[in-house]
Every structure is written in C-alpha cells, then in structure tokens.
Coordinates of C-alpha atoms and ligand atoms in Angstrom, one line a residue:
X1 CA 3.2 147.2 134.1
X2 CA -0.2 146.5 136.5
X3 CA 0.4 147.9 139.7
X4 CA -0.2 144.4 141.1
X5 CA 3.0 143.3 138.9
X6 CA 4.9 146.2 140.4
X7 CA 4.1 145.7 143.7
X8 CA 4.9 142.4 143.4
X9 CA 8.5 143.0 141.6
X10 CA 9.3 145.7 144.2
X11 CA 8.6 142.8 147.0
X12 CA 10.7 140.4 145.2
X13 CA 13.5 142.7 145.4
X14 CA 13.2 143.4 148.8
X15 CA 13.1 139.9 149.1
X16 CA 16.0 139.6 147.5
X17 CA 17.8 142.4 149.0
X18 CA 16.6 140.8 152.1
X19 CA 18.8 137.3 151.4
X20 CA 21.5 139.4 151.0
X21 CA 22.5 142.3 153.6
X22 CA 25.7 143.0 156.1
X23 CA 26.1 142.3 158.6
X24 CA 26.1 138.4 158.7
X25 CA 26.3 136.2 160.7
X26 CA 26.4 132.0 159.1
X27 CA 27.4 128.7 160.9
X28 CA 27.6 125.1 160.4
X29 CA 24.6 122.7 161.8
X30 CA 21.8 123.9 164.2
X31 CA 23.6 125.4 166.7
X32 CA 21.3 128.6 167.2
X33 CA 23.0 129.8 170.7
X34 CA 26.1 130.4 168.6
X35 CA 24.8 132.1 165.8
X36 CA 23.0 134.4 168.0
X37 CA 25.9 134.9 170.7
X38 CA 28.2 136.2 167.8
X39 CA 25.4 138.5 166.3
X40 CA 25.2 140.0 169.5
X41 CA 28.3 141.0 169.9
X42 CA 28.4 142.5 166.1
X43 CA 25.2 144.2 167.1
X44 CA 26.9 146.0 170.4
X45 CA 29.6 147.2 167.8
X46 CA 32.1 144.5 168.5
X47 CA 34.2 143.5 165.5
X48 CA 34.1 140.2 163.3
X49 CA 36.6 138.4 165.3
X50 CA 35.0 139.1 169.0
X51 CA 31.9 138.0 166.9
X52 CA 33.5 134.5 165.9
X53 CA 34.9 134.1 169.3
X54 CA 32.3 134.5 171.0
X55 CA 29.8 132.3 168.9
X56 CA 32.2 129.4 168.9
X57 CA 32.6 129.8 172.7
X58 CA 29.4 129.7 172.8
X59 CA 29.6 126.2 171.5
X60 CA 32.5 125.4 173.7
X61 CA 30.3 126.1 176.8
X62 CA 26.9 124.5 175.5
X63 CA 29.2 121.4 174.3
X64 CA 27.1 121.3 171.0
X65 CA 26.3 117.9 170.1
X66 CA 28.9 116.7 172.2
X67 CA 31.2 117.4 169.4
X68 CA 32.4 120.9 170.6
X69 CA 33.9 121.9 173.7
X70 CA 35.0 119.3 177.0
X71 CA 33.4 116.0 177.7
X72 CA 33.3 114.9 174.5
X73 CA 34.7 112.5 171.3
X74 CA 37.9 110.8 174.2
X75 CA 40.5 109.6 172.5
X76 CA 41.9 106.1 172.3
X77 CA 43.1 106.8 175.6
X78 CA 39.6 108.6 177.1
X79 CA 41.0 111.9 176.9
X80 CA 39.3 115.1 175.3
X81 CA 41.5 117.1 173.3
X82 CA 40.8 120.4 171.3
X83 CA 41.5 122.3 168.1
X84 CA 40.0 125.3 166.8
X85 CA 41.5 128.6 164.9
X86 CA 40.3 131.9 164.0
X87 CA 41.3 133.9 160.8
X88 CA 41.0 137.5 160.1
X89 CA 39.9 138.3 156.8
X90 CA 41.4 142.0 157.0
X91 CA 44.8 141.4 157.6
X92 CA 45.4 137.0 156.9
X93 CA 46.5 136.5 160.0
X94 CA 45.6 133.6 161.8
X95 CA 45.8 131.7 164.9
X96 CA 45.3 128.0 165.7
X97 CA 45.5 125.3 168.4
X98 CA 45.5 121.5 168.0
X99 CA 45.6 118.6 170.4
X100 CA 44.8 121.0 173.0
X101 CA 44.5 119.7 176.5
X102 CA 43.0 120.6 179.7
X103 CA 41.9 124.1 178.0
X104 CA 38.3 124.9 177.7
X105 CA 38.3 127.8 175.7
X106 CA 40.5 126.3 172.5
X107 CA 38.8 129.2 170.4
X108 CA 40.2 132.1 172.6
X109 CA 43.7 130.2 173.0
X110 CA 43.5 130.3 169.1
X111 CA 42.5 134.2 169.0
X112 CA 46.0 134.6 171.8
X113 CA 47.9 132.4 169.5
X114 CA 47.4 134.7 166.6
X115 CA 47.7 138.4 169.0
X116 CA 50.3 137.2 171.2
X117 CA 52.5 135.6 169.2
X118 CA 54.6 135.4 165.5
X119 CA 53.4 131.7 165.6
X120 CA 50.1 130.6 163.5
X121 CA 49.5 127.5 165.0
X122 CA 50.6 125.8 168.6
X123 CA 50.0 122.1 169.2
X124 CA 49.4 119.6 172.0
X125 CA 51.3 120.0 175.9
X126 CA 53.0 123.1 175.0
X127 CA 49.7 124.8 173.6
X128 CA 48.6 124.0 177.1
X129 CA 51.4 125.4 178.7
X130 CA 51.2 128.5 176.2
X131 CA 47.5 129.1 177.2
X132 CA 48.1 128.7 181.0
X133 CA 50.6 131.5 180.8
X134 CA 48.1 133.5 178.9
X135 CA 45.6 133.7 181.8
X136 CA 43.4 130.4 180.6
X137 CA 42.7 127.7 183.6
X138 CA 44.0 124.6 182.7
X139 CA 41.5 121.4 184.6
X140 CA 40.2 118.1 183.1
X141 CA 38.1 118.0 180.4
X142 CA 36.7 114.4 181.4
X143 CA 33.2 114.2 182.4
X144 CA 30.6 111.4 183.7
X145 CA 29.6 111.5 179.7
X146 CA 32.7 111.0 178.0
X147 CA 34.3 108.5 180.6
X148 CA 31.0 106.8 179.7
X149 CA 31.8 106.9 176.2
X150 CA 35.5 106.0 177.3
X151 CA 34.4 102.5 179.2
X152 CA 31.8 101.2 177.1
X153 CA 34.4 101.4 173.5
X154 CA 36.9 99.4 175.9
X155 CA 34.2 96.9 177.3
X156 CA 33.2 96.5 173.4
X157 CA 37.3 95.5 172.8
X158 CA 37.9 99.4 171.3
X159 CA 35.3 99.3 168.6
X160 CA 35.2 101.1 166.5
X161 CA 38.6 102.8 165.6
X162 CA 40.9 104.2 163.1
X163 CA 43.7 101.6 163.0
X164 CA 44.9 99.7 159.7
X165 CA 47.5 97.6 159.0
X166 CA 48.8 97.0 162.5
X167 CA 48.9 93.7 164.6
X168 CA 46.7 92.7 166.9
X169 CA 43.7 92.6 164.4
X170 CA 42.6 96.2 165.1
X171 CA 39.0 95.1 163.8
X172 CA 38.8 92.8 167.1
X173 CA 41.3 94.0 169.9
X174 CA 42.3 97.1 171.6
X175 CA 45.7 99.0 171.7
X176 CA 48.3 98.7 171.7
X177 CA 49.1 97.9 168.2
X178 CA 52.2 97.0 166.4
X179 CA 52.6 97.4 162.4
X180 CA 51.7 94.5 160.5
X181 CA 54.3 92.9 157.8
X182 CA 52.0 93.2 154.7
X183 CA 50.0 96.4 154.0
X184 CA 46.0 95.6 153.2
X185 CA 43.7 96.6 151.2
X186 CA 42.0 100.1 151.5
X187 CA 40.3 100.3 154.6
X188 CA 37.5 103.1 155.3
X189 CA 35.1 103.1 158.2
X190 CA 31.6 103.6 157.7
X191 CA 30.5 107.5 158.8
X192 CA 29.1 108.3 161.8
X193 CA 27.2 111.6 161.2
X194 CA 27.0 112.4 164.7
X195 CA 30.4 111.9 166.2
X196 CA 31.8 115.3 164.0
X197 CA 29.6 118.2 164.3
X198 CA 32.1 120.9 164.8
X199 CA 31.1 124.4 164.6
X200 CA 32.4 126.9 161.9
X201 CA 31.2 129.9 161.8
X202 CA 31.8 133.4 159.5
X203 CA 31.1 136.9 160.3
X204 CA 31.1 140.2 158.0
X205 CA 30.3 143.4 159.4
X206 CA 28.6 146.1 157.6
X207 CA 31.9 147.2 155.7
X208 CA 32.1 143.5 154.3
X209 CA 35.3 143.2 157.1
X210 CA 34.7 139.2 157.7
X211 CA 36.6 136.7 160.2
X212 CA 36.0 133.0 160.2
X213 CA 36.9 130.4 163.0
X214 CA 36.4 126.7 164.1
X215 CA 36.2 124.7 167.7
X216 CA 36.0 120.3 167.5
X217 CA 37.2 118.1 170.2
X218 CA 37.3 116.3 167.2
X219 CA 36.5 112.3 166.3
X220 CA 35.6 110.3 168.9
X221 CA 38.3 107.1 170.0
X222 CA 40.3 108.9 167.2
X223 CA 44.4 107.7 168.0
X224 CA 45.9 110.8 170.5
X225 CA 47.5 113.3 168.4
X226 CA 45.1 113.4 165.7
X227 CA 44.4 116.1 164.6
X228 CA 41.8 117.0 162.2
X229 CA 40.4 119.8 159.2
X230 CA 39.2 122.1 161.8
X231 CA 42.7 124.0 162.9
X232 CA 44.2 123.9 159.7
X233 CA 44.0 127.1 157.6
X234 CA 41.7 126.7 153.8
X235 CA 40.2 123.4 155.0
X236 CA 38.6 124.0 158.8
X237 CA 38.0 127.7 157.7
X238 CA 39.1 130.4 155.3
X239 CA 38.4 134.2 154.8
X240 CA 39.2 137.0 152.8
X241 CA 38.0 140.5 153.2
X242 CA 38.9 141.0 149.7
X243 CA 36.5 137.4 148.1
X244 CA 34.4 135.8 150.7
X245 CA 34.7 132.8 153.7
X246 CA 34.0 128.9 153.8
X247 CA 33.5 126.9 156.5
X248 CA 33.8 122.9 156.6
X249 CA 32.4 120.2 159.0
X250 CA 32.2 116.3 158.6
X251 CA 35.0 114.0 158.1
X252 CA 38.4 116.1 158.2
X253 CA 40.7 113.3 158.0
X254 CA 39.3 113.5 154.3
X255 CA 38.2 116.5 153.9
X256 CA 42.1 118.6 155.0
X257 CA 43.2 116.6 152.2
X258 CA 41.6 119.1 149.3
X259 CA 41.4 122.3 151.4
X260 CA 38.1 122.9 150.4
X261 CA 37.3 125.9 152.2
X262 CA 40.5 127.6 150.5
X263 CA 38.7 126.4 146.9
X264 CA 35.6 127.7 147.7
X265 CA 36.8 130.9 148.8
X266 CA 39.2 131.7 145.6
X267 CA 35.9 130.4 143.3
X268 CA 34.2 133.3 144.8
X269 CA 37.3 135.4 144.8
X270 CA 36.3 134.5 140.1
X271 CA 33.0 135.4 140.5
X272 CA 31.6 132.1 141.3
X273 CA 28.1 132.2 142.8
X274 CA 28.6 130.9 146.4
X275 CA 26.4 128.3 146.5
X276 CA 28.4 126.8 143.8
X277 CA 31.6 127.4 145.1
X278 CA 30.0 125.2 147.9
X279 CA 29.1 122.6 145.3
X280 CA 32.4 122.6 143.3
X281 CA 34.1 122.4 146.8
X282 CA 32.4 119.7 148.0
X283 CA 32.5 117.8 144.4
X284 CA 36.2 118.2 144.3
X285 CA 36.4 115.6 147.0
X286 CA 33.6 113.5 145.7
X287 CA 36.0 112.8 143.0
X288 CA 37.9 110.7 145.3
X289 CA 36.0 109.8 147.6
X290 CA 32.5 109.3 146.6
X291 CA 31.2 108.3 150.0
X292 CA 32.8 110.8 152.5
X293 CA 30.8 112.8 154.7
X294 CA 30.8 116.5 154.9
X295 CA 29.3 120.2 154.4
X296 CA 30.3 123.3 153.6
X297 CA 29.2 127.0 153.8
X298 CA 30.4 130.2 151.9
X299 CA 29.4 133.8 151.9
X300 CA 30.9 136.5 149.3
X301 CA 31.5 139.9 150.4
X302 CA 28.1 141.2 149.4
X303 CA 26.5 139.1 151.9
X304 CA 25.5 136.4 149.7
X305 CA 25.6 132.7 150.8
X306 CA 25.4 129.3 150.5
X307 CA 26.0 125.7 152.0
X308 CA 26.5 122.1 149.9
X309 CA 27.0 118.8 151.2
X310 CA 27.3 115.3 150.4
X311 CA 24.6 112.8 150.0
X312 CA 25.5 109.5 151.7
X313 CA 22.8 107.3 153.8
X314 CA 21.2 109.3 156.6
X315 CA 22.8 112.1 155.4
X316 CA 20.3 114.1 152.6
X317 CA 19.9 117.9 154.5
X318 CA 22.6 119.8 156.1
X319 CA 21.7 122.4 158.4
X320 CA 22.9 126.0 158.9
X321 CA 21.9 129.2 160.9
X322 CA 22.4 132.6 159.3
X323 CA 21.7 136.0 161.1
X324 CA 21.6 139.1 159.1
X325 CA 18.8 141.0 160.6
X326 CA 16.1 139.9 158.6
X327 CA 14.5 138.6 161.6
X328 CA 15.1 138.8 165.2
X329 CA 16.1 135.3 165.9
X330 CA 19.0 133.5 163.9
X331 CA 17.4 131.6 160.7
X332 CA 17.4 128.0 160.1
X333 CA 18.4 127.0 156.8
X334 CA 18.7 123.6 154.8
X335 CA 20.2 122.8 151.8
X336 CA 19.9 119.2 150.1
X337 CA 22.6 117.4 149.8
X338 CA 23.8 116.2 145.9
Ligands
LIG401 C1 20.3 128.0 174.2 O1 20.1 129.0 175.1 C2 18.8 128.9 175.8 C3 18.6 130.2 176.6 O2 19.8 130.5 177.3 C4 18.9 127.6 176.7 O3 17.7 127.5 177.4 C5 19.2 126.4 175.8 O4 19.4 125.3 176.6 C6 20.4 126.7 174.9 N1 20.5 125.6 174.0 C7 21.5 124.7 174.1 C8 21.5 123.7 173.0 O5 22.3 124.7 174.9
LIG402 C1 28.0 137.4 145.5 O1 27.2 136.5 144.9 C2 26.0 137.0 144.3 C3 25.1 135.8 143.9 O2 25.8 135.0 143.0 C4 26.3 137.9 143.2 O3 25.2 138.4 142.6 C5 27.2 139.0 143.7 O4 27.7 139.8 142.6 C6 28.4 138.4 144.4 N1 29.2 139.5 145.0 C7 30.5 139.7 144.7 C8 31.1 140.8 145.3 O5 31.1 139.0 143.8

C-alpha cells in the first residue's frame, strides 16, 4: 500500500473512531446550552442521570423555543403545565411527571419521583403537592409571553385547537364544548413545527452506563389534562444499558401511539444500525399516518448514533447536538428527513 493510502486509511479510522467514542452526550433540536450543561457535568465525574437532569434543566431555565420550561404552550385555559421523565438505563427504573403545575423544575420532580418513591409516574395537582413536599417552590408559571399567547387565541375565537366532534362548532367558537350527536369525519390539524420542540436528551458514560430523559410544557391551547409522548416511558424516551437509548420530539398525541423510542431501542438491542432503527421507528408511524410530524434520535452502547425524521412541508432537516469530546463545543448535526 502507498504510504499516502495508508495515511489516509489510518485517518479514516480515526475518523471513524472519532464518530463513535463514550462518553456521549445527544439531544433533540439545537438546543446547544443543554447539550453542553449535561457534558459538563459527565466531564466533572457526575453520573448519566445528573448529566440528563442537568441538560434538560438547562432547557427548563433557558425556556428553549418556548416549548420547554414556564411561560410557554398555555392551555385552553392559559395555563402552563409540565411533563418530563428520566430513565436509568442501569437499573429500568424510571420516574415521570405529567400535567405538572406551578413547578419549574418538572425534570428534577421526575428524577424525586423515581428516588423517592415506588411510583413511576405522578400526574397533575398532586404531582404538585408531591414536589412541594420534596423541597421544589411551587409559583405561577404565567408570563407576559404566554398570557400573550393566552389573549390573542381567545380574541381569534380559540383558534386553533384540538376539539372534534363537540358542539359549538369547535372550528369557529371557544369552550366550552358539549359532544355532538353524530361523530365526523377524521379530523387532523395541520402541524405547527414550532409549537412542540421538546427536549430529549441521552447520556452514556465511558462504561456505556446511559440515562435518557424528557422536559415539554407540551402543545400549545392543547385541552388541560393532556398529556403528551414526552412522560411516557418507550415513546418520550427509552434506554437500556444493555442495547442503546431513543429519544422522540414532534407531535406526541401521534407519535405515544407506536412507542417509537421503545422500537428503536429493541432494533438496536438485534443489531440494527441506529440510524436505521431511527428510520424504521419513524416509518412505523408513517404507515399510518403519512403526514405527522416528528424526529427521533438513537445511540447503541458503542457510542454510535443516529437521528430520522419525517418529511412534511417546512419540515426537510431535523437538528441535533451531540457531544463526545471530539471537539470542545457540542456539535451540530442534521439529518434529512425521508
Ligand atoms: C446559551 O448560553 C449563553 C452563555 O451563557 C447565553 O449567552 C445564551 O443566551 C444561551 N442561549 C440560549 C438560547 O439561551
Ligand atoms: C453500534 O452501531 C454500529 C454502527 O452500525 C455498529 O458497528 C456497532 O457494532 C453497534 N454496536 C453494538 C454494541 O451493537
């Protein structure tokens, strides 16, 4: 072989070796604080979960694209409400919050769920009451923003939102709504790509230990009580010490419906390349629903990795940041939607 060939081989394989390495640090959408709050903490010798905790707080403070953390998405009755979990991929134990109120943190109410209690998941006023006996501050999540948000829906007579079915004509007037005698035809709102950017994030250490974990205030007017893929264990978020983690963002009310992190994770668990257990996860719901809006990312347990999404209009890239010290700051990746 020419030296040149060699040297260039030997390159590619550091290259290579390069794209993959523990630790790692990989999250949904651009949100760059995150990614490199968690692989601080890995990098002062703090485990996966602090890691995962402390990148989606992150998010939670920053508010990332309104879609994380207070002030943003208000229900149908102007109110922010919160879910999040966190798995550990060691040990399958998990801890979740949904329909969170008046907390901040929903990520660390998630971690006390899981260390503090039996319980996997708590929901709503008595999550609230749960985390305000755990030490967290309970105050309004309202801000000049999302009241904002809040006034001009009503002013435009509660447009858009998710009711079918029900009586007044939900496409025209606001709540409340009573069901309507005769069920209608299939009814699905057109995506907005903005209003669901929640932040998943996974994090292996060097021993391939990994931890996944979610934070959404969810869709914005959704009707109070929703509660969407984030919380909920194999569709928000999924990991496995022993095959890999997936995380999922974009429209949850479809997306919780094939547990597509879950799928992604037991493809890699066969040997599945994660990239295409990304792909296979995402075309799973495709099947049904050819038009939904989402993303997903997946790692295995060598620190390989991958993202998919769904092509719809104004949708054709989905953004990710990855940190596993083969540069100082966190990476921006792409991946083109199919
Ligand atoms: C990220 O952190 C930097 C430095 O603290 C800050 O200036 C910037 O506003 C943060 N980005 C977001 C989106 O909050
Ligand atoms: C992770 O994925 C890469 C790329 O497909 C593959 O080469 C590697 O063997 C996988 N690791 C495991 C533990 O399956």
């Amino acid at each position: 072989m020419p030296t040149s060939l060699m040297f260039f081989t030997l390159i590619s394989c550091l290259l290579a070796l390069g794209q993959a390495s523990l630790p790692l640090v990989i999250n949904t959408w651009s949100f760059k604080n995150a990614t490199a709050a968690a692989w601080a903490v890995l990098q002062s010798g703090g485990s996966v979960l602090d890691a995962v905790e402390a990148g989606c707080d992150c998010c939670q403070k920053e508010q990332c694209d309104g879609s994380v953390g207070y002030g943003g998405s208000p229900d149908e009755s102007g109110e922010t409400t919160l879910d999040a979990m966190i798995m550990n991929g060691n040990t399958m134990e998990v801890g979740a919050v949904a329909d969170l109120r008046r907390i901040k943190n929903a990520i660390g109410v998630a971690r006390a769920v899981m260390e503090r209690t039996e319980h996997t998941m708590l929901v709503a006023e008595s999550a609230t009451v749960f985390a305000e006996n755990m030490g967290f501050i309970a105050e309004d999540l309202t801000t000049v923003k999302s009241l904002n948000i809040f006034t001009q829906w009503l002013k435009g007579n509660c447009q858009p939102n998710y009711r079918k079915n029900v009586c007044p004509n939900p496409s025209e007037s606001c709540p409340p709504y009573k069901p309507q005698g005769k069920l209608g035809p299939k009814k699905h709102l057109p995506t907005n790509i903005h209003s669901h950017d929640t932040i998943g994030m996974i994090a292996f250490d060097q021993y391939g230990h990994v931890a996944a974990g979610t934070s959404t205030n969810g869709r914005t007017h959704k009707v109070p009580g929703r509660v969407g893929d984030s919380p909920i264990v194999g569709a928000g978020a999924y990991a496995d010490s022993s095959a890999g983690a997936a995380a999922a963002t974009g429209d949850g009310d479809i997306m919780m419906r094939f547990l597509p992190s879950y799928l992604a994770v037991e493809l890699m668990r066969a040997g599945t390349d994660p990239s295409a257990a990304c792909k296979m996860a995402i075309s799973r719901i495709k099947r049904h629903y050819v038009g939904f809006f989402g993303a997903i990312i997946c790692a295995n347990t060598t620190g390989h990795y991958g993202a998919a999404c769904n092509k719809v209009p104004g949708f054709l890239q989905f953004h990710y940041m990855v940190s596993n010290g083969e540069s100082d700051e966190p990476l921006l990746k792409s991946v083109d939607c199919f």
